[in-house]
PDB file of C-alpha atoms and ligand atoms in Angstrom:
ATOM      1  CA  MET A1076     109.767 114.365  79.864  1.00  0.00           C
ATOM      2  CA  LYS A1077     111.713 114.553  83.345  1.00  0.00           C
ATOM      3  CA  ILE A1078     114.187 112.232  84.993  1.00  0.00           C
ATOM      4  CA  ILE A1079     114.662 112.856  88.320  1.00  0.00           C
ATOM      5  CA  ARG A1080     116.862 111.397  90.223  1.00  0.00           C
ATOM      6  CA  SER A1081     116.046 113.465  94.176  1.00  0.00           C
ATOM      7  CA  ILE A1082     113.581 111.343  96.593  1.00  0.00           C
ATOM      8  CA  GLU A1083     112.870 114.735  98.138  1.00  0.00           C
ATOM      9  CA  GLU A1084     112.445 116.648  93.846  1.00  0.00           C
ATOM     10  CA  MET A1085     110.338 113.824  92.928  1.00  0.00           C
ATOM     11  CA  LYS A1086     107.100 114.155  96.269  1.00  0.00           C
ATOM     12  CA  THR A1087     108.129 118.026  95.959  1.00  0.00           C
ATOM     13  CA  VAL A1088     107.075 117.711  92.470  1.00  0.00           C
ATOM     14  CA  THR A1089     104.744 115.081  93.217  1.00  0.00           C
ATOM     15  CA  ARG A1090     102.795 117.860  95.554  1.00  0.00           C
ATOM     16  CA  ALA A1091     102.839 120.344  93.876  1.00  0.00           C
ATOM     17  CA  LEU A1092     100.805 119.153  91.191  1.00  0.00           C
ATOM     18  CA  LYS A1093      98.079 117.470  93.038  1.00  0.00           C
ATOM     19  CA  LYS A1094      98.071 120.842  95.068  1.00  0.00           C
ATOM     20  CA  LYS A1095      96.528 121.868  91.455  1.00  0.00           C
ATOM     21  CA  GLY A1096      93.906 119.515  91.644  1.00  0.00           C
ATOM     22  CA  ARG A1097      95.782 117.234  88.862  1.00  0.00           C
ATOM     23  CA  SER A1098      95.527 113.452  89.249  1.00  0.00           C
ATOM     24  CA  LEU A1099      98.416 111.589  89.198  1.00  0.00           C
ATOM     25  CA  GLY A1100      99.308 107.732  87.783  1.00  0.00           C
ATOM     26  CA  LEU A1101     102.288 105.517  88.998  1.00  0.00           C
ATOM     27  CA  VAL A1102     103.747 102.931  87.150  1.00  0.00           C
ATOM     28  CA  PRO A1103     106.067 101.045  88.772  1.00  0.00           C
ATOM     29  CA  THR A1104     109.630  99.176  87.205  1.00  0.00           C
ATOM     30  CA  MET A1105     112.933  97.997  86.642  1.00  0.00           C
ATOM     31  CA  GLY A1106     113.920  98.902  83.728  1.00  0.00           C
ATOM     32  CA  TYR A1107     114.805  97.001  80.738  1.00  0.00           C
ATOM     33  CA  LEU A1108     111.017  98.098  79.319  1.00  0.00           C
ATOM     34  CA  HIS A1109     109.549  95.994  76.489  1.00  0.00           C
ATOM     35  CA  GLU A1110     105.617  95.678  75.099  1.00  0.00           C
ATOM     36  CA  GLY A1111     103.504  95.156  78.661  1.00  0.00           C
ATOM     37  CA  HIS A1112     105.612  97.458  80.617  1.00  0.00           C
ATOM     38  CA  LEU A1113     103.921 100.017  77.964  1.00  0.00           C
ATOM     39  CA  SER A1114     100.823  98.614  78.100  1.00  0.00           C
ATOM     40  CA  LEU A1115     101.200  99.731  81.441  1.00  0.00           C
ATOM     41  CA  VAL A1116     102.271 103.656  80.679  1.00  0.00           C
ATOM     42  CA  ARG A1117      99.174 103.360  77.717  1.00  0.00           C
ATOM     43  CA  ALA A1118      96.703 103.244  80.450  1.00  0.00           C
ATOM     44  CA  CYS A1119      97.426 105.539  82.924  1.00  0.00           C
ATOM     45  CA  LEU A1120      97.966 108.537  80.176  1.00  0.00           C
ATOM     46  CA  LYS A1121      94.609 107.615  79.020  1.00  0.00           C
ATOM     47  CA  VAL A1122      93.067 108.468  82.884  1.00  0.00           C
ATOM     48  CA  THR A1123      95.070 110.489  85.001  1.00  0.00           C
ATOM     49  CA  ASP A1124      95.648 113.757  83.894  1.00  0.00           C
ATOM     50  CA  ILE A1125      99.583 113.306  85.149  1.00  0.00           C
ATOM     51  CA  CYS A1126     101.768 109.487  84.334  1.00  0.00           C
ATOM     52  CA  VAL A1127     105.215 108.237  86.465  1.00  0.00           C
ATOM     53  CA  VAL A1128     107.017 106.429  85.621  1.00  0.00           C
ATOM     54  CA  SER A1129     109.489 104.746  88.365  1.00  0.00           C
ATOM     55  CA  VAL A1130     112.509 102.801  86.785  1.00  0.00           C
ATOM     56  CA  PHE A1131     114.502 100.965  89.650  1.00  0.00           C
ATOM     57  CA  VAL A1132     115.724  97.462  89.757  1.00  0.00           C
ATOM     58  CA  ASN A1133     115.259  97.253  93.612  1.00  0.00           C
ATOM     59  CA  PRO A1134     117.499  94.873  95.877  1.00  0.00           C
ATOM     60  CA  THR A1135     115.652  94.139  98.569  1.00  0.00           C
ATOM     61  CA  GLN A1136     113.592  90.966  95.725  1.00  0.00           C
ATOM     62  CA  PHE A1137     116.412  89.894  95.413  1.00  0.00           C
ATOM     63  CA  GLY A1138     117.702  86.676  96.372  1.00  0.00           C
ATOM     64  CA  PRO A1139     121.712  86.285  97.264  1.00  0.00           C
ATOM     65  CA  ASN A1140     122.015  84.179  95.163  1.00  0.00           C
ATOM     66  CA  GLU A1141     119.711  85.440  92.523  1.00  0.00           C
ATOM     67  CA  ASP A1142     120.121  88.312  88.779  1.00  0.00           C
ATOM     68  CA  PHE A1143     120.009  91.742  90.388  1.00  0.00           C
ATOM     69  CA  LYS A1144     124.092  92.674  89.079  1.00  0.00           C
ATOM     70  CA  GLU A1145     123.090  90.464  86.222  1.00  0.00           C
ATOM     71  CA  TYR A1146     119.774  92.699  85.869  1.00  0.00           C
ATOM     72  CA  PRO A1147     119.152  94.173  82.559  1.00  0.00           C
ATOM     73  CA  ARG A1148     119.312  97.833  82.916  1.00  0.00           C
ATOM     74  CA  ASP A1149     119.414 100.733  80.364  1.00  0.00           C
ATOM     75  CA  LEU A1150     117.620 103.903  81.050  1.00  0.00           C
ATOM     76  CA  LEU A1151     118.723 105.542  78.454  1.00  0.00           C
ATOM     77  CA  ARG A1152     116.590 103.501  76.533  1.00  0.00           C
ATOM     78  CA  ASP A1153     114.129 103.503  78.844  1.00  0.00           C
ATOM     79  CA  THR A1154     113.582 107.651  79.081  1.00  0.00           C
ATOM     80  CA  GLY A1155     113.414 106.924  75.028  1.00  0.00           C
ATOM     81  CA  LEU A1156     110.657 105.377  75.424  1.00  0.00           C
ATOM     82  CA  LEU A1157     109.013 106.501  77.545  1.00  0.00           C
ATOM     83  CA  GLU A1158     109.290 110.380  76.100  1.00  0.00           C
ATOM     84  CA  GLN A1159     107.166 108.446  72.494  1.00  0.00           C
ATOM     85  CA  GLU A1160     104.464 107.386  74.797  1.00  0.00           C
ATOM     86  CA  GLY A1161     104.104 111.326  76.621  1.00  0.00           C
ATOM     87  CA  VAL A1162     105.116 110.596  79.529  1.00  0.00           C
ATOM     88  CA  ASN A1163     105.975 113.079  82.028  1.00  0.00           C
ATOM     89  CA  PHE A1164     108.299 112.402  85.041  1.00  0.00           C
ATOM     90  CA  VAL A1165     110.303 109.156  85.486  1.00  0.00           C
ATOM     91  CA  PHE A1166     111.495 108.780  88.847  1.00  0.00           C
ATOM     92  CA  ALA A1167     115.073 106.990  88.917  1.00  0.00           C
ATOM     93  CA  PRO A1168     116.223 107.020  92.625  1.00  0.00           C
ATOM     94  CA  GLN A1169     119.594 105.721  93.225  1.00  0.00           C
ATOM     95  CA  PRO A1170     119.632 102.470  95.361  1.00  0.00           C
ATOM     96  CA  GLU A1171     121.647 104.256  98.685  1.00  0.00           C
ATOM     97  CA  ASP A1172     119.264 106.774  98.310  1.00  0.00           C
ATOM     98  CA  MET A1173     115.916 104.011  98.464  1.00  0.00           C
ATOM     99  CA  TYR A1174     118.131 101.991 101.389  1.00  0.00           C
ATOM    100  CA  PRO A1175     121.158 104.403 102.845  1.00  0.00           C
ATOM    101  CA  SER A1176     123.033 102.099 105.098  1.00  0.00           C
ATOM    102  CA  ASP A1177     120.770 102.439 108.228  1.00  0.00           C
ATOM    103  CA  TYR A1178     117.289 100.607 105.797  1.00  0.00           C
ATOM    104  CA  LYS A1179     116.039  98.428 108.393  1.00  0.00           C
ATOM    105  CA  THR A1180     111.827  99.530 108.100  1.00  0.00           C
ATOM    106  CA  TYR A1181     110.331  96.175 105.217  1.00  0.00           C
ATOM    107  CA  VAL A1182     106.299  95.648 105.025  1.00  0.00           C
ATOM    108  CA  GLU A1183     105.382  92.137 105.426  1.00  0.00           C
ATOM    109  CA  VAL A1184     102.194  90.166 104.242  1.00  0.00           C
ATOM    110  CA  HIS A1185     101.685  87.326 106.005  1.00  0.00           C
ATOM    111  CA  GLY A1186     100.271  84.141 104.330  1.00  0.00           C
ATOM    112  CA  LEU A1187     100.238  85.713 101.435  1.00  0.00           C
ATOM    113  CA  GLN A1188     104.625  85.809 100.549  1.00  0.00           C
ATOM    114  CA  ASN A1189     105.274  82.642 101.976  1.00  0.00           C
ATOM    115  CA  LYS A1190     103.115  80.643  98.832  1.00  0.00           C
ATOM    116  CA  LEU A1191     103.747  80.050  94.729  1.00  0.00           C
ATOM    117  CA  CYS A1192     107.292  82.222  93.664  1.00  0.00           C
ATOM    118  CA  GLY A1193     106.913  82.713  96.926  1.00  0.00           C
ATOM    119  CA  LYS A1194     108.621  79.314  98.325  1.00  0.00           C
ATOM    120  CA  SER A1195     111.219  78.719  95.354  1.00  0.00           C
ATOM    121  CA  ARG A1196     112.060  82.918  96.825  1.00  0.00           C
ATOM    122  CA  PRO A1197     111.474  84.056 100.388  1.00  0.00           C
ATOM    123  CA  ALA A1198     112.876  86.941 100.970  1.00  0.00           C
ATOM    124  CA  HIS A1199     110.951  88.567  97.583  1.00  0.00           C
ATOM    125  CA  PHE A1200     107.464  90.275  98.379  1.00  0.00           C
ATOM    126  CA  ARG A1201     108.742  91.097 101.146  1.00  0.00           C
ATOM    127  CA  GLY A1202     111.709  92.922  99.395  1.00  0.00           C
ATOM    128  CA  VAL A1203     108.382  93.732  96.258  1.00  0.00           C
ATOM    129  CA  CYS A1204     106.140  95.461  99.566  1.00  0.00           C
ATOM    130  CA  THR A1205     108.160  97.053 101.274  1.00  0.00           C
ATOM    131  CA  VAL A1206     109.682  99.032  97.971  1.00  0.00           C
ATOM    132  CA  VAL A1207     106.122  99.525  96.763  1.00  0.00           C
ATOM    133  CA  LEU A1208     105.549 101.080  99.885  1.00  0.00           C
ATOM    134  CA  LYS A1209     108.081 103.677  99.545  1.00  0.00           C
ATOM    135  CA  LEU A1210     107.331 104.873  96.228  1.00  0.00           C
ATOM    136  CA  PHE A1211     103.257 105.232  96.864  1.00  0.00           C
ATOM    137  CA  ASN A1212     104.290 107.826  99.601  1.00  0.00           C
ATOM    138  CA  ILE A1213     107.266 109.581  97.951  1.00  0.00           C
ATOM    139  CA  VAL A1214     104.818 109.657  94.516  1.00  0.00           C
ATOM    140  CA  ASP A1215     101.214 109.955  96.456  1.00  0.00           C
ATOM    141  CA  PRO A1216      99.747 108.241  92.890  1.00  0.00           C
ATOM    142  CA  ASP A1217      95.988 108.121  92.644  1.00  0.00           C
ATOM    143  CA  ILE A1218      96.275 105.206  90.827  1.00  0.00           C
ATOM    144  CA  ALA A1219      99.000 102.673  90.670  1.00  0.00           C
ATOM    145  CA  PHE A1220      99.663 100.024  87.553  1.00  0.00           C
ATOM    146  CA  PHE A1221     101.098  96.997  87.616  1.00  0.00           C
ATOM    147  CA  GLY A1222     100.940  93.381  85.630  1.00  0.00           C
ATOM    148  CA  GLN A1223      98.423  91.337  85.301  1.00  0.00           C
ATOM    149  CA  LYS A1224     101.712  89.076  84.272  1.00  0.00           C
ATOM    150  CA  ASP A1225     103.121  88.595  87.379  1.00  0.00           C
ATOM    151  CA  ALA A1226      99.710  87.700  89.847  1.00  0.00           C
ATOM    152  CA  GLN A1227     101.964  86.678  92.885  1.00  0.00           C
ATOM    153  CA  GLN A1228     102.607  90.348  92.939  1.00  0.00           C
ATOM    154  CA  ALA A1229      98.966  92.335  91.957  1.00  0.00           C
ATOM    155  CA  ILE A1230      97.372  90.279  94.432  1.00  0.00           C
ATOM    156  CA  ILE A1231      99.474  90.219  97.576  1.00  0.00           C
ATOM    157  CA  LEU A1232      99.855  94.261  96.575  1.00  0.00           C
ATOM    158  CA  LYS A1233      95.754  94.312  97.315  1.00  0.00           C
ATOM    159  CA  ARG A1234      96.084  92.949 100.238  1.00  0.00           C
ATOM    160  CA  MET A1235      99.427  95.434 101.089  1.00  0.00           C
ATOM    161  CA  ALA A1236      97.130  98.384 100.303  1.00  0.00           C
ATOM    162  CA  GLU A1237      93.764  97.423 101.707  1.00  0.00           C
ATOM    163  CA  ASP A1238      95.667  96.373 104.911  1.00  0.00           C
ATOM    164  CA  LEU A1239      97.496  99.476 104.724  1.00  0.00           C
ATOM    165  CA  ASN A1240      94.477 101.847 104.086  1.00  0.00           C
ATOM    166  CA  LEU A1241      96.550 102.823 101.387  1.00  0.00           C
ATOM    167  CA  ASP A1242      94.717 105.987  99.395  1.00  0.00           C
ATOM    168  CA  VAL A1243      96.165 103.766  96.163  1.00  0.00           C
ATOM    169  CA  ASN A1244      93.859 102.540  93.722  1.00  0.00           C
ATOM    170  CA  ILE A1245      95.381  99.144  92.589  1.00  0.00           C
ATOM    171  CA  LYS A1246      94.723  98.706  88.700  1.00  0.00           C
ATOM    172  CA  ILE A1247      95.804  94.801  86.427  1.00  0.00           C
ATOM    173  CA  LEU A1248      96.542  94.628  83.410  1.00  0.00           C
ATOM    174  CA  PRO A1249      96.575  91.831  81.653  1.00  0.00           C
ATOM    175  CA  ILE A1250     100.077  90.268  79.907  1.00  0.00           C
ATOM    176  CA  ILE A1251     101.290  90.876  76.843  1.00  0.00           C
ATOM    177  CA  ARG A1252     102.852  87.924  74.875  1.00  0.00           C
ATOM    178  CA  ASP A1253     104.401  88.485  72.260  1.00  0.00           C
ATOM    179  CA  LYS A1254     103.966  86.576  68.212  1.00  0.00           C
ATOM    180  CA  VAL A1255     104.408  83.115  69.507  1.00  0.00           C
ATOM    181  CA  GLY A1256     102.678  83.535  73.672  1.00  0.00           C
ATOM    182  CA  LEU A1257     105.489  83.735  75.454  1.00  0.00           C
ATOM    183  CA  ALA A1258     104.947  86.117  78.016  1.00  0.00           C
ATOM    184  CA  LEU A1259     107.198  89.643  77.827  1.00  0.00           C
ATOM    185  CA  SER A1260     109.134  90.193  80.618  1.00  0.00           C
ATOM    186  CA  SER A1261     112.901  92.122  81.117  1.00  0.00           C
ATOM    187  CA  ARG A1262     114.484  88.315  81.860  1.00  0.00           C
ATOM    188  CA  ASN A1263     113.364  87.214  78.261  1.00  0.00           C
ATOM    189  CA  ALA A1264     116.749  88.910  77.320  1.00  0.00           C
ATOM    190  CA  TYR A1265     118.279  86.579  79.211  1.00  0.00           C
ATOM    191  CA  LEU A1266     117.803  83.506  76.513  1.00  0.00           C
ATOM    192  CA  ASP A1267     119.715  82.741  73.773  1.00  0.00           C
ATOM    193  CA  PRO A1268     116.689  81.615  70.471  1.00  0.00           C
ATOM    194  CA  ARG A1269     117.570  78.053  71.850  1.00  0.00           C
ATOM    195  CA  GLN A1270     116.320  78.684  75.065  1.00  0.00           C
ATOM    196  CA  ARG A1271     113.964  80.498  74.114  1.00  0.00           C
ATOM    197  CA  GLN A1272     112.497  78.548  71.430  1.00  0.00           C
ATOM    198  CA  ALA A1273     111.799  75.665  74.680  1.00  0.00           C
ATOM    199  CA  ALA A1274     110.488  77.738  77.076  1.00  0.00           C
ATOM    200  CA  LEU A1275     107.341  78.294  74.675  1.00  0.00           C
ATOM    201  CA  VAL A1276     106.150  75.098  76.875  1.00  0.00           C
ATOM    202  CA  LEU A1277     105.172  77.698  79.828  1.00  0.00           C
ATOM    203  CA  SER A1278     102.722  79.526  77.832  1.00  0.00           C
ATOM    204  CA  ARG A1279     101.659  76.356  76.596  1.00  0.00           C
ATOM    205  CA  GLY A1280     101.092  73.973  79.116  1.00  0.00           C
ATOM    206  CA  LEU A1281      99.242  76.658  80.856  1.00  0.00           C
ATOM    207  CA  LYS A1282      96.637  77.317  76.921  1.00  0.00           C
ATOM    208  CA  LYS A1283      96.377  73.332  77.159  1.00  0.00           C
ATOM    209  CA  ALA A1284      94.855  73.441  80.922  1.00  0.00           C
ATOM    210  CA  GLN A1285      92.778  76.230  79.845  1.00  0.00           C
ATOM    211  CA  GLU A1286      91.192  74.124  76.419  1.00  0.00           C
ATOM    212  CA  MET A1287      90.696  70.978  78.984  1.00  0.00           C
ATOM    213  CA  PHE A1288      89.768  73.521  80.901  1.00  0.00           C
ATOM    214  CA  ASP A1289      86.870  74.208  78.889  1.00  0.00           C
ATOM    215  CA  GLN A1290      86.326  71.113  77.678  1.00  0.00           C
ATOM    216  CA  GLY A1291      85.169  70.678  81.372  1.00  0.00           C
ATOM    217  CA  ILE A1292      87.593  69.357  83.565  1.00  0.00           C
ATOM    218  CA  ARG A1293      87.571  70.282  87.202  1.00  0.00           C
ATOM    219  CA  GLU A1294      90.546  68.664  89.217  1.00  0.00           C
ATOM    220  CA  SER A1295      93.494  70.181  89.278  1.00  0.00           C
ATOM    221  CA  GLU A1296      95.508  66.800  89.203  1.00  0.00           C
ATOM    222  CA  LEU A1297      94.587  66.984  85.340  1.00  0.00           C
ATOM    223  CA  LEU A1298      94.733  69.807  84.614  1.00  0.00           C
ATOM    224  CA  LEU A1299      98.477  70.411  86.428  1.00  0.00           C
ATOM    225  CA  GLY A1300      98.901  67.319  84.655  1.00  0.00           C
ATOM    226  CA  LYS A1301      98.755  68.713  81.401  1.00  0.00           C
ATOM    227  CA  ILE A1302     101.154  71.190  82.036  1.00  0.00           C
ATOM    228  CA  LYS A1303     103.420  69.463  83.469  1.00  0.00           C
ATOM    229  CA  ASP A1304     103.660  66.881  80.744  1.00  0.00           C
ATOM    230  CA  GLU A1305     103.702  69.338  78.392  1.00  0.00           C
ATOM    231  CA  ILE A1306     106.965  71.214  80.570  1.00  0.00           C
ATOM    232  CA  LYS A1307     108.659  67.798  80.446  1.00  0.00           C
ATOM    233  CA  THR A1308     108.239  67.818  76.935  1.00  0.00           C
ATOM    234  CA  GLU A1309     111.785  69.925  76.998  1.00  0.00           C
ATOM    235  CA  PRO A1310     114.659  68.763  78.477  1.00  0.00           C
ATOM    236  CA  MET A1311     116.037  72.488  78.392  1.00  0.00           C
ATOM    237  CA  VAL A1312     113.674  73.820  81.021  1.00  0.00           C
ATOM    238  CA  GLN A1313     112.523  73.117  84.389  1.00  0.00           C
ATOM    239  CA  LEU A1314     109.422  72.953  86.397  1.00  0.00           C
ATOM    240  CA  ASP A1315     109.800  74.859  89.703  1.00  0.00           C
ATOM    241  CA  TYR A1316     105.797  74.940  89.837  1.00  0.00           C
ATOM    242  CA  ALA A1317     102.726  74.601  89.238  1.00  0.00           C
ATOM    243  CA  GLU A1318     100.006  75.010  91.330  1.00  0.00           C
ATOM    244  CA  ILE A1319      96.123  76.048  91.558  1.00  0.00           C
ATOM    245  CA  VAL A1320      94.673  78.245  93.244  1.00  0.00           C
ATOM    246  CA  ASP A1321      92.446  81.149  94.810  1.00  0.00           C
ATOM    247  CA  PRO A1322      93.293  84.514  94.164  1.00  0.00           C
ATOM    248  CA  VAL A1323      92.402  86.109  97.362  1.00  0.00           C
ATOM    249  CA  ASN A1324      94.089  83.252  99.546  1.00  0.00           C
ATOM    250  CA  LEU A1325      96.169  81.474  97.730  1.00  0.00           C
ATOM    251  CA  GLU A1326      95.128  77.835  99.044  1.00  0.00           C
ATOM    252  CA  PRO A1327      95.514  75.663  96.644  1.00  0.00           C
ATOM    253  CA  VAL A1328      92.170  74.006  94.990  1.00  0.00           C
ATOM    254  CA  SER A1329      91.646  70.245  94.240  1.00  0.00           C
ATOM    255  CA  GLN A1330      88.391  70.872  92.297  1.00  0.00           C
ATOM    256  CA  ILE A1331      87.759  74.189  90.839  1.00  0.00           C
ATOM    257  CA  LYS A1332      84.661  75.451  91.864  1.00  0.00           C
ATOM    258  CA  LYS A1333      85.037  78.627  91.103  1.00  0.00           C
ATOM    259  CA  LYS A1334      87.109  81.402  89.831  1.00  0.00           C
ATOM    260  CA  ALA A1335      90.864  79.568  90.096  1.00  0.00           C
ATOM    261  CA  LEU A1336      94.976  81.636  88.853  1.00  0.00           C
ATOM    262  CA  ILE A1337      96.655  78.204  87.436  1.00  0.00           C
ATOM    263  CA  ALA A1338     100.509  80.205  88.157  1.00  0.00           C
ATOM    264  CA  ALA A1339     104.019  78.254  87.149  1.00  0.00           C
ATOM    265  CA  ALA A1340     107.257  79.324  87.474  1.00  0.00           C
ATOM    266  CA  VAL A1341     110.035  77.817  85.308  1.00  0.00           C
ATOM    267  CA  PHE A1342     113.887  77.611  85.179  1.00  0.00           C
ATOM    268  CA  VAL A1343     115.220  77.942  81.587  1.00  0.00           C
ATOM    269  CA  GLY A1344     118.971  77.265  81.979  1.00  0.00           C
ATOM    270  CA  THR A1345     119.911  79.402  84.995  1.00  0.00           C
ATOM    271  CA  VAL A1346     116.964  81.746  83.903  1.00  0.00           C
ATOM    272  CA  ARG A1347     113.552  81.907  85.728  1.00  0.00           C
ATOM    273  CA  LEU A1348     110.823  83.133  84.240  1.00  0.00           C
ATOM    274  CA  ILE A1349     106.673  82.718  85.495  1.00  0.00           C
ATOM    275  CA  ASP A1350     103.916  82.703  83.997  1.00  0.00           C
ATOM    276  CA  ASN A1351      99.841  82.246  84.847  1.00  0.00           C
ATOM    277  CA  ILE A1352      96.179  81.956  83.684  1.00  0.00           C
ATOM    278  CA  PHE A1353      92.726  82.382  85.672  1.00  0.00           C
ATOM    279  CA  VAL A1354      90.202  80.328  84.549  1.00  0.00           C
ATOM    280  CA  ASN A1355      86.541  81.339  85.171  1.00  0.00           C
ATOM    281  CA  PHE A1356      82.868  80.579  84.752  1.00  0.00           C
ATOM    282  CA  GLU A1357      80.974  81.886  82.253  1.00  0.00           C
ATOM    283  CA  GLU A1358      78.258  84.137  84.772  1.00  0.00           C
ATOM    284  CA  GLU A1359      82.102  85.124  87.164  1.00  0.00           C
ATOM    285  CA  LYS A1360      84.175  86.902  83.644  1.00  0.00           C
ATOM    286  CA  GLU A1361      85.071  90.528  84.249  1.00  0.00           C
TER     287      GLU A1361
HETATM  288  P1  AMP B 626     108.902  94.696  86.300  1.00  0.00           P
HETATM  289  O1  AMP B 626     109.699  95.414  85.718  1.00  0.00           O
HETATM  290  O2  AMP B 626     109.306  92.577  85.569  1.00  0.00           O
HETATM  291  O3  AMP B 626     108.802  94.535  87.313  1.00  0.00           O
HETATM  292  O4  AMP B 626     107.465  93.958  85.574  1.00  0.00           O
HETATM  293  C1  AMP B 626     106.767  96.103  86.180  1.00  0.00           C
HETATM  294  C2  AMP B 626     105.673  95.869  85.907  1.00  0.00           C
HETATM  295  O5  AMP B 626     104.647  95.158  84.517  1.00  0.00           O
HETATM  296  C3  AMP B 626     104.501  95.100  86.578  1.00  0.00           C
HETATM  297  O6  AMP B 626     103.781  95.343  87.029  1.00  0.00           O
HETATM  298  C4  AMP B 626     105.176  93.358  85.872  1.00  0.00           C
HETATM  299  O7  AMP B 626     103.474  92.822  86.191  1.00  0.00           O
HETATM  300  C5  AMP B 626     104.052  93.989  84.240  1.00  0.00           C
HETATM  301  N1  AMP B 626     104.567  93.999  83.530  1.00  0.00           N
HETATM  302  C6  AMP B 626     105.916  92.551  83.065  1.00  0.00           C
HETATM  303  N2  AMP B 626     106.230  91.794  82.060  1.00  0.00           N
HETATM  304  C7  AMP B 626     104.700  92.412  81.528  1.00  0.00           C
HETATM  305  C8  AMP B 626     103.755  91.622  80.326  1.00  0.00           C
HETATM  306  N3  AMP B 626     104.280  90.903  79.556  1.00  0.00           N
HETATM  307  N4  AMP B 626     102.283  92.073  80.784  1.00  0.00           N
HETATM  308  C9  AMP B 626     101.774  92.649  81.016  1.00  0.00           C
HETATM  309  N5  AMP B 626     102.894  93.530  82.551  1.00  0.00           N
HETATM  310  C10 AMP B 626     103.759  93.498  82.924  1.00  0.00           C
END
């Protein structure tokens, strides 16, 4: 496994591999890897000749009062894990190379970036799209792998790829959870044991909504009420939002008539956690 820090070197290496006819997969991450990230890496290794994993805590997707500085970082541990998996290249660029002082260009996906998480993180998806497009341009992957954990991000990136005619196939993989249901996240490292326990109301609330849906309840208000009630049982957890939306345009739906996304975000102390599920009808299941 080779660790590459220079943008130019990454470009040279991937261009040479593509010239030789090798298929290339990219797994973009911000590091501090867990089994969720590794599930993407394994999927990539299965279907492409070469797997590139980027590890870059992207400053432009953090708001001014967010946790960019504190975000957990451990490149040595990450590269150890990736080497064990059989990854070919780790791309870990420097922020000042990705965003030199005269940097001016950003990518925005209007109409989607301001919904759900975008309401409390107004510049977040602009930062995500910008860095992902840069990574696509640097690595030139045939396939890029993302997690359903960040449902809105997945929807926005697919839109960006289609709108900008990008030659990359975007694959979205299921959420990996721990034994008790908590969606794995690098930010879980911020939680003390009591907070970690409290955070379970988020996945539990979504699960209860899923059960109600399976029993035939289609009114979003009732399903969301269940999630909010569950979250209220835990005084250490504050709701940011819970919404049921159309997975294409992210517009709220009041009565579920086709596949819908139930997405929610909470604060456990200052730590913001997200989770989601899809509800679907039997005949539409993928
Ligand atoms: P991050 O390092 O948080 O930017 O995440 C990098 C990629 O891993 C994104 O595509 C995430 O959606 C994905 N990811 C993060 N957590 C999980 C999880 N629990 N299950 C599946 N994918 C995940």
